[in-house]
CSV table of C-alpha atoms in Angstrom, one decimal:
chain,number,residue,atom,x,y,z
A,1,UNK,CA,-0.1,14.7,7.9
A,2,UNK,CA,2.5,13.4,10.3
A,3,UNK,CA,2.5,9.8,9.8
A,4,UNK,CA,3.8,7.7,7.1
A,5,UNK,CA,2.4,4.0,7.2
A,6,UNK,CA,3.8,2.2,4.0
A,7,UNK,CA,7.3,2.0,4.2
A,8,UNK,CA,10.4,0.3,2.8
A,9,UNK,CA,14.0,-0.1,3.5
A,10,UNK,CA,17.1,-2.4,2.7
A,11,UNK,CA,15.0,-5.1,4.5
A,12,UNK,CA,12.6,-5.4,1.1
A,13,UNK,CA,14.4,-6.3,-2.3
A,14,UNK,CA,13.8,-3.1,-3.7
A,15,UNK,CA,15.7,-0.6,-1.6
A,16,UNK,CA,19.1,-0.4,-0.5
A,17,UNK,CA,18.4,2.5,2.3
A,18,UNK,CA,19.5,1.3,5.6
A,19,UNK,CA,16.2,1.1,8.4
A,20,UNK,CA,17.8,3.6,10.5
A,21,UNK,CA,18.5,6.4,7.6
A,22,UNK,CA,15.2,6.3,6.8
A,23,UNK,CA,14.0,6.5,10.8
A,24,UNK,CA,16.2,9.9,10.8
A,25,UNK,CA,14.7,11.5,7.4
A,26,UNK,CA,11.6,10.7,9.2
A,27,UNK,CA,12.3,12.8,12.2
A,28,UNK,CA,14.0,14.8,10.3
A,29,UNK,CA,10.4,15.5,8.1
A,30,UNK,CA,8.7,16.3,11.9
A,31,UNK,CA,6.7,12.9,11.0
A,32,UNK,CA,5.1,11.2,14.7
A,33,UNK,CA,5.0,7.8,13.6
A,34,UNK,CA,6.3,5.7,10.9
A,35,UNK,CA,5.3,2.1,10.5
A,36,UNK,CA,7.8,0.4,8.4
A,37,UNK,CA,5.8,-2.2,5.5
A,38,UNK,CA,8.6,-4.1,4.3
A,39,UNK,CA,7.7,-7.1,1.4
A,40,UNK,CA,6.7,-9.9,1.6
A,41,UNK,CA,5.9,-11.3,-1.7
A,42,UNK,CA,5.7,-14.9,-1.5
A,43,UNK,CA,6.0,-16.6,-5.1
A,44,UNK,CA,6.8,-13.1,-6.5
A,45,UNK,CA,6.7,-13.8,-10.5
A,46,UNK,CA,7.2,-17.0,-9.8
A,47,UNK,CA,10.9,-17.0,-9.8
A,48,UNK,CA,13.2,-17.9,-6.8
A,49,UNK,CA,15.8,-15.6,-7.5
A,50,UNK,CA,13.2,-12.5,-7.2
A,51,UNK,CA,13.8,-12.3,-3.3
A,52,UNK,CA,10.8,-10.3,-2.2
A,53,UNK,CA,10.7,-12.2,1.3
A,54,UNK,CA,11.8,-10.2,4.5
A,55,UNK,CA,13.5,-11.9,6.6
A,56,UNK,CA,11.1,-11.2,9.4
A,57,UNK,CA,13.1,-11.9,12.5
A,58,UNK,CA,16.2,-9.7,11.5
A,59,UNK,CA,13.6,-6.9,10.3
A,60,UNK,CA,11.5,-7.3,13.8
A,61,UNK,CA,15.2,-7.0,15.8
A,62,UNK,CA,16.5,-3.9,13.6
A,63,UNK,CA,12.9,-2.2,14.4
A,64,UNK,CA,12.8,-3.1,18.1
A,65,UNK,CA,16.4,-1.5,18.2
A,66,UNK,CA,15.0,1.6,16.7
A,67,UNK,CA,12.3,2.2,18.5
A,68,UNK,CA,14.2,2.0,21.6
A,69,UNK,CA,17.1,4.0,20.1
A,70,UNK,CA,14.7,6.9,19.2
A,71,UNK,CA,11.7,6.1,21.4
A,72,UNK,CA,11.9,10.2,23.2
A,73,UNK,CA,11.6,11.3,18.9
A,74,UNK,CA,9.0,9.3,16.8
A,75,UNK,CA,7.0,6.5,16.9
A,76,UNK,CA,8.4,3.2,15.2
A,77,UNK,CA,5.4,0.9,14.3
A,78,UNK,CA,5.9,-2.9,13.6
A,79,UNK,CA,4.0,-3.3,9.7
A,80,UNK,CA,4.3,-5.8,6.4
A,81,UNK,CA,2.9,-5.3,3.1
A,82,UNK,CA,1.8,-8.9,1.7
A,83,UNK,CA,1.9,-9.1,-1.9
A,84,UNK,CA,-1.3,-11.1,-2.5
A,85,UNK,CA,-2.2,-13.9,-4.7
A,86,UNK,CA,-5.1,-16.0,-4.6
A,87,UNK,CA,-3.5,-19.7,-3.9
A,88,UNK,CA,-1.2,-17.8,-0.9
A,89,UNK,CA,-4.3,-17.4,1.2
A,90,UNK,CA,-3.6,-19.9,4.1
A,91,UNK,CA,0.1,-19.5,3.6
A,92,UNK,CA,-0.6,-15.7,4.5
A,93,UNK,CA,-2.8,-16.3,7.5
A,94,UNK,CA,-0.5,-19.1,8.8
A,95,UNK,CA,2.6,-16.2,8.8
A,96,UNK,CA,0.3,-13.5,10.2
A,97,UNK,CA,-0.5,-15.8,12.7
A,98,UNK,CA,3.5,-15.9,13.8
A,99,UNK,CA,4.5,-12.4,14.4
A,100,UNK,CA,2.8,-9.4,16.1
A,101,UNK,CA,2.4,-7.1,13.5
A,102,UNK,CA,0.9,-3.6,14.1
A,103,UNK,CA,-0.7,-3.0,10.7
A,104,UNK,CA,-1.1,-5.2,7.4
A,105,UNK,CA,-1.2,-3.9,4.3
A,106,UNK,CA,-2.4,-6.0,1.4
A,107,UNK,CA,-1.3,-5.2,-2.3
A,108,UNK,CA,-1.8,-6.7,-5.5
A,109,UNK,CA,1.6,-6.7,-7.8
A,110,UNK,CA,1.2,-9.4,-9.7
A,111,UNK,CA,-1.5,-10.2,-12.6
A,112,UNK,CA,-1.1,-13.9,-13.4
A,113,UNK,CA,2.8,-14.1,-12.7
A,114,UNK,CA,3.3,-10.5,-14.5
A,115,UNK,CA,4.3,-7.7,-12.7
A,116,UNK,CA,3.2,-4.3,-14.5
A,117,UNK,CA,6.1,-2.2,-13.0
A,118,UNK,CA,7.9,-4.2,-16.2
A,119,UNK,CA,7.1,-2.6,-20.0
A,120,UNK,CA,6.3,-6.1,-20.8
A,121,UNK,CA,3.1,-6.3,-19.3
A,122,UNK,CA,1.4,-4.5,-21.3
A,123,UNK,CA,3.1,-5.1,-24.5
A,124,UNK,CA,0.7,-6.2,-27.2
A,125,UNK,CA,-2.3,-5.0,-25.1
A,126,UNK,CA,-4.6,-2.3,-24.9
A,127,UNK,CA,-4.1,0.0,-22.2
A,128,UNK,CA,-7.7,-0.4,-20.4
A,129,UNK,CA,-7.8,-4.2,-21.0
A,130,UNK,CA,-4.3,-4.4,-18.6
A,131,UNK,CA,-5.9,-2.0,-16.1
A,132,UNK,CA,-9.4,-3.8,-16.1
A,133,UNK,CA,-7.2,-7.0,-15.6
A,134,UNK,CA,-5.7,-5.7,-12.7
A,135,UNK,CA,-9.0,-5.1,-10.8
A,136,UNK,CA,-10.1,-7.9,-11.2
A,137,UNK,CA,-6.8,-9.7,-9.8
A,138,UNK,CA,-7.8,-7.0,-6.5
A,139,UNK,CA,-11.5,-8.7,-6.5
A,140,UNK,CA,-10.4,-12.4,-6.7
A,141,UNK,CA,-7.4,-11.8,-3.9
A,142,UNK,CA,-10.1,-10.2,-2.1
A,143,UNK,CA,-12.1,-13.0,-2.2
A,144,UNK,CA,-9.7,-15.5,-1.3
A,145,UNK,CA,-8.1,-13.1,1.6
A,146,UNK,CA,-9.3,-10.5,3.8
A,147,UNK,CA,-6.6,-10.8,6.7
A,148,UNK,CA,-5.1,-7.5,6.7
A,149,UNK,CA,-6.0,-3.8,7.8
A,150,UNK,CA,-6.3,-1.6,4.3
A,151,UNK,CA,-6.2,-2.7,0.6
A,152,UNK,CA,-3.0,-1.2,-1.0
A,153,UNK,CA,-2.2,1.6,-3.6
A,154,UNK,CA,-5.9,0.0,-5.2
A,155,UNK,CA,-4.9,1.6,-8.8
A,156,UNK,CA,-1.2,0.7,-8.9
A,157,UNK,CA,-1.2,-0.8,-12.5
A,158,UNK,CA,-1.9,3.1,-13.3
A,159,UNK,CA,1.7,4.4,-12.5
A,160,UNK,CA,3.4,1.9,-15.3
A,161,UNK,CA,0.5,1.8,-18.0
A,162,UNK,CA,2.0,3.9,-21.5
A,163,UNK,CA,0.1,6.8,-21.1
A,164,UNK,CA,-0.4,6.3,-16.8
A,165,UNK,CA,-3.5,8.7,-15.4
A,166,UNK,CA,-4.0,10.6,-19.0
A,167,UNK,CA,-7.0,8.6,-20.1
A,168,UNK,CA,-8.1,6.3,-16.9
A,169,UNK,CA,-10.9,7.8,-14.7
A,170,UNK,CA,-13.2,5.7,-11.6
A,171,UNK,CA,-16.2,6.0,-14.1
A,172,UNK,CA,-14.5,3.9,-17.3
A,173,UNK,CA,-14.1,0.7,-14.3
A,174,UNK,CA,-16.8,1.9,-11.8
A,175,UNK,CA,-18.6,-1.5,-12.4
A,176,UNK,CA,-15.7,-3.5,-11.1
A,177,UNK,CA,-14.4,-0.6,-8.5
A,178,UNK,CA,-17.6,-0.6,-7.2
A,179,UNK,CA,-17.3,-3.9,-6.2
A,180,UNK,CA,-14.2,-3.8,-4.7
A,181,UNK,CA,-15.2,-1.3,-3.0
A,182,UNK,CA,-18.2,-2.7,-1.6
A,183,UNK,CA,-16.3,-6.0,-0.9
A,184,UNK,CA,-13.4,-4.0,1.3
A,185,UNK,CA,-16.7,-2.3,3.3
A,186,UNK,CA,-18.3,-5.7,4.3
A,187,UNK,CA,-14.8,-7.2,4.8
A,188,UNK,CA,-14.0,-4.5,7.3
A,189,UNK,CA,-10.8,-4.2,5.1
A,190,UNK,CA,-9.8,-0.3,4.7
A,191,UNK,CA,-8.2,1.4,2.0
A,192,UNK,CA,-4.5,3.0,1.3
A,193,UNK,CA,-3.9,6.3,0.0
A,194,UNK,CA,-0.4,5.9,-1.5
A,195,UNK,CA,1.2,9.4,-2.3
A,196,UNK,CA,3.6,7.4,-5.1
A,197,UNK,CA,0.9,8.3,-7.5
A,198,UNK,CA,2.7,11.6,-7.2
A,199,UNK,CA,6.2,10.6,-7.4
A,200,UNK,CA,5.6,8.7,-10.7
A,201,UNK,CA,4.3,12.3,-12.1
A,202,UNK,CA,0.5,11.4,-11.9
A,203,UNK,CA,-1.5,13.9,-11.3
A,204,UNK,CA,-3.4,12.0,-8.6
A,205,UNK,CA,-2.8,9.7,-5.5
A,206,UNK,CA,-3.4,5.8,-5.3
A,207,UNK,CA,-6.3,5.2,-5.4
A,208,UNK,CA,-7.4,8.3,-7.7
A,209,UNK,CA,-10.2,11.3,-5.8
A,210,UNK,CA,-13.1,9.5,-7.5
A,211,UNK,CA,-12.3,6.2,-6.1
A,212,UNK,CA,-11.9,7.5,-2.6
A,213,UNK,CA,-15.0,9.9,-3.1
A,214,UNK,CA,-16.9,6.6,-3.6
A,215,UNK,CA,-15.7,4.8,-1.0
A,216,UNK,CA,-16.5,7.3,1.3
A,217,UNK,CA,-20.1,7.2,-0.3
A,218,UNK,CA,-20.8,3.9,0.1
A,219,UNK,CA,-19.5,4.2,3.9
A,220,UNK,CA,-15.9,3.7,3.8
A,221,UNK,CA,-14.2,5.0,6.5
A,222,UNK,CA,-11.0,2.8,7.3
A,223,UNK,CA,-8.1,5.0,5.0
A,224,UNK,CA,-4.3,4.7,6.4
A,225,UNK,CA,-2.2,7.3,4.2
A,226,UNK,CA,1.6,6.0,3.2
A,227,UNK,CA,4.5,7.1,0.8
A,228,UNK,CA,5.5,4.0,-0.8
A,229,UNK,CA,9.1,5.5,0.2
A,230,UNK,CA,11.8,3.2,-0.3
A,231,UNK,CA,14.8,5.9,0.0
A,232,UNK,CA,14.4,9.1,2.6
A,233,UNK,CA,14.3,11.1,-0.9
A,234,UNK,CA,10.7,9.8,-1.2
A,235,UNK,CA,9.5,9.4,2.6
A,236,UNK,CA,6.1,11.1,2.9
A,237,UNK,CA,6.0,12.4,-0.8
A,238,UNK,CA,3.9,15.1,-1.4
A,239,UNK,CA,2.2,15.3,2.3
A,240,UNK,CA,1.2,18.7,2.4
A,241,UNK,CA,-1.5,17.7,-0.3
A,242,UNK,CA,-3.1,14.8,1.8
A,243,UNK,CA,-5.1,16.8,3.8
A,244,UNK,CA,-7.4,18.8,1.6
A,245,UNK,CA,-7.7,16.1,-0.9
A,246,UNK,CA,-9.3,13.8,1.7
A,247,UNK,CA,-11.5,16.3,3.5
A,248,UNK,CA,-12.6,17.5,-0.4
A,249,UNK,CA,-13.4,13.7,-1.0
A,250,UNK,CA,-15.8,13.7,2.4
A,251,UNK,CA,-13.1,12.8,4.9
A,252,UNK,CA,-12.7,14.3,8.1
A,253,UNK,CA,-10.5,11.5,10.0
A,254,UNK,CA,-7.5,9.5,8.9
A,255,UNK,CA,-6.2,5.9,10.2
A,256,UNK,CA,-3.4,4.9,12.0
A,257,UNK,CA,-2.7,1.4,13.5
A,258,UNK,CA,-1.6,0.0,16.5
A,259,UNK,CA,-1.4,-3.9,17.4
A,260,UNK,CA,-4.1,-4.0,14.3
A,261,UNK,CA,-6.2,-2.1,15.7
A,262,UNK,CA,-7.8,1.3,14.1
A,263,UNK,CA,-7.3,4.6,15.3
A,264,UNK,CA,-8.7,7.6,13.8
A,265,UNK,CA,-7.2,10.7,13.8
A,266,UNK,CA,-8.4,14.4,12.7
A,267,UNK,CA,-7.3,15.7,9.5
């Protein structure tokens, strides 16, 4: 696996790693392509001092500098990650609409203002009621917005929950992931596999094997594979698993994009 499409730098709140350091741990990894993904979360937890908002120009001139700079070593790819919520739809296609974008991911952070990166989230909770929660914020975004290329890290509440990937499996939420699932399909949206899962000591990717598996049964075919890096330290995480889990879940091609449009490459 020799391309890396979800990826931040010091142009999304949470990282402080400079565009170009990461563009050099890239090469530096033997990656092809990386297509940087940095946030825009409009509204994030409704507070104005979370600044989740890229400033897009000065992230689009940085990256066209790169790419020049290190055009003869690796491909640098123009990408955002929106960080969904039903009442942004228009706003989102409105800022689409301004920038050419190679590739879009769509994420779901945020369950009714709360973000479960934070303890507090599911304080006072049970564990599956937070998770089942988060789905269905993933089916109501996805009803209100389809506009971008894949559906990001699908299972992300899993890496924060108290006891993470111990007790959650596909089958205890199948009714709702199959929905999703089903949704992303007719949507033409595709679906992430975010290697972070790993970093966070899961012992499985973003969205889980069984999720993928079923995807790929019900004729999903559209899967882009990122790191979630935000420091070179993390830049595509655990790689050298990719392959074999996605051809042991029924995959034989990968998906890259250019100019938002799919190609599909050979594991």
């Amino acid at each position: 696996m020799h391309t890396d499409f979800h990826i931040h730098s010091s142009f999304s709140a949470d990282s402080d790693t400079p565009m170009e350091a990461m563009v050099q741990a890239g090469i530096g990894k033997g990656l092809s392509a990386m297509c940087f993904t940095e946030h825009m979360d409009i509204d994030f937890a409704n507070d104005p001092d979370c600044a989740f908002e890229v400033d897009t120009a000065a992230y689009r001139r940085e990256l066209l500098r790169l790419k020049e700079r290190y055009a003869s070593q690796i491909e640098l790819l123009f990408g955002i990650e929106l960080g969904l919520q039903p009442h942004l739809a228009q706003r989102h296609r409105d800022y689409l609409s301004g920038w050419p974008f190679d590739f879009v991911i769509g994420s779901s952070h945020l369950i009714n203002g709360q973000d479960p990166y934070y303890p507090e989230f599911f304080q006072g909770k049970q564990e599956t009621d937070c998770y089942r929660s988060y789905f269905q914020s993933v089916l109501d975004n996805l009803k209100a917005f389809s506009g971008m290329d894949v559906y990001g890290h699908l299972d992300y509440v899993v890496r924060y929950g108290p006891n993470k990937d111990r007790f959650y499996s596909y089958r205890a939420y199948s009714d709702i992931l199959d929905e999703i699932l089903k949704l992303l399909i007719e949507k033409q949206v595709g679906l992430e596999v975010n290697t972070a899962g790993f970093a966070y000591g899961m012992a499985h990717p973003n969205p889980c094997e069984d999720i993928l598996r079923r995807y790929r049964a019900l004729g999903g075919e559209i899967l882009t594979v990122g790191s979630d890096g935000h420091s070179p330290q993390r830049l595509a995480w655990d790689f050298s698993r990719i392959n074999d889990i996605l051809k042991a879940c029924g995959f034989r091609y990968y998906t890259i994009f250019r100019n938002r449009r799919p190609a599909f490459l050979p594991l």
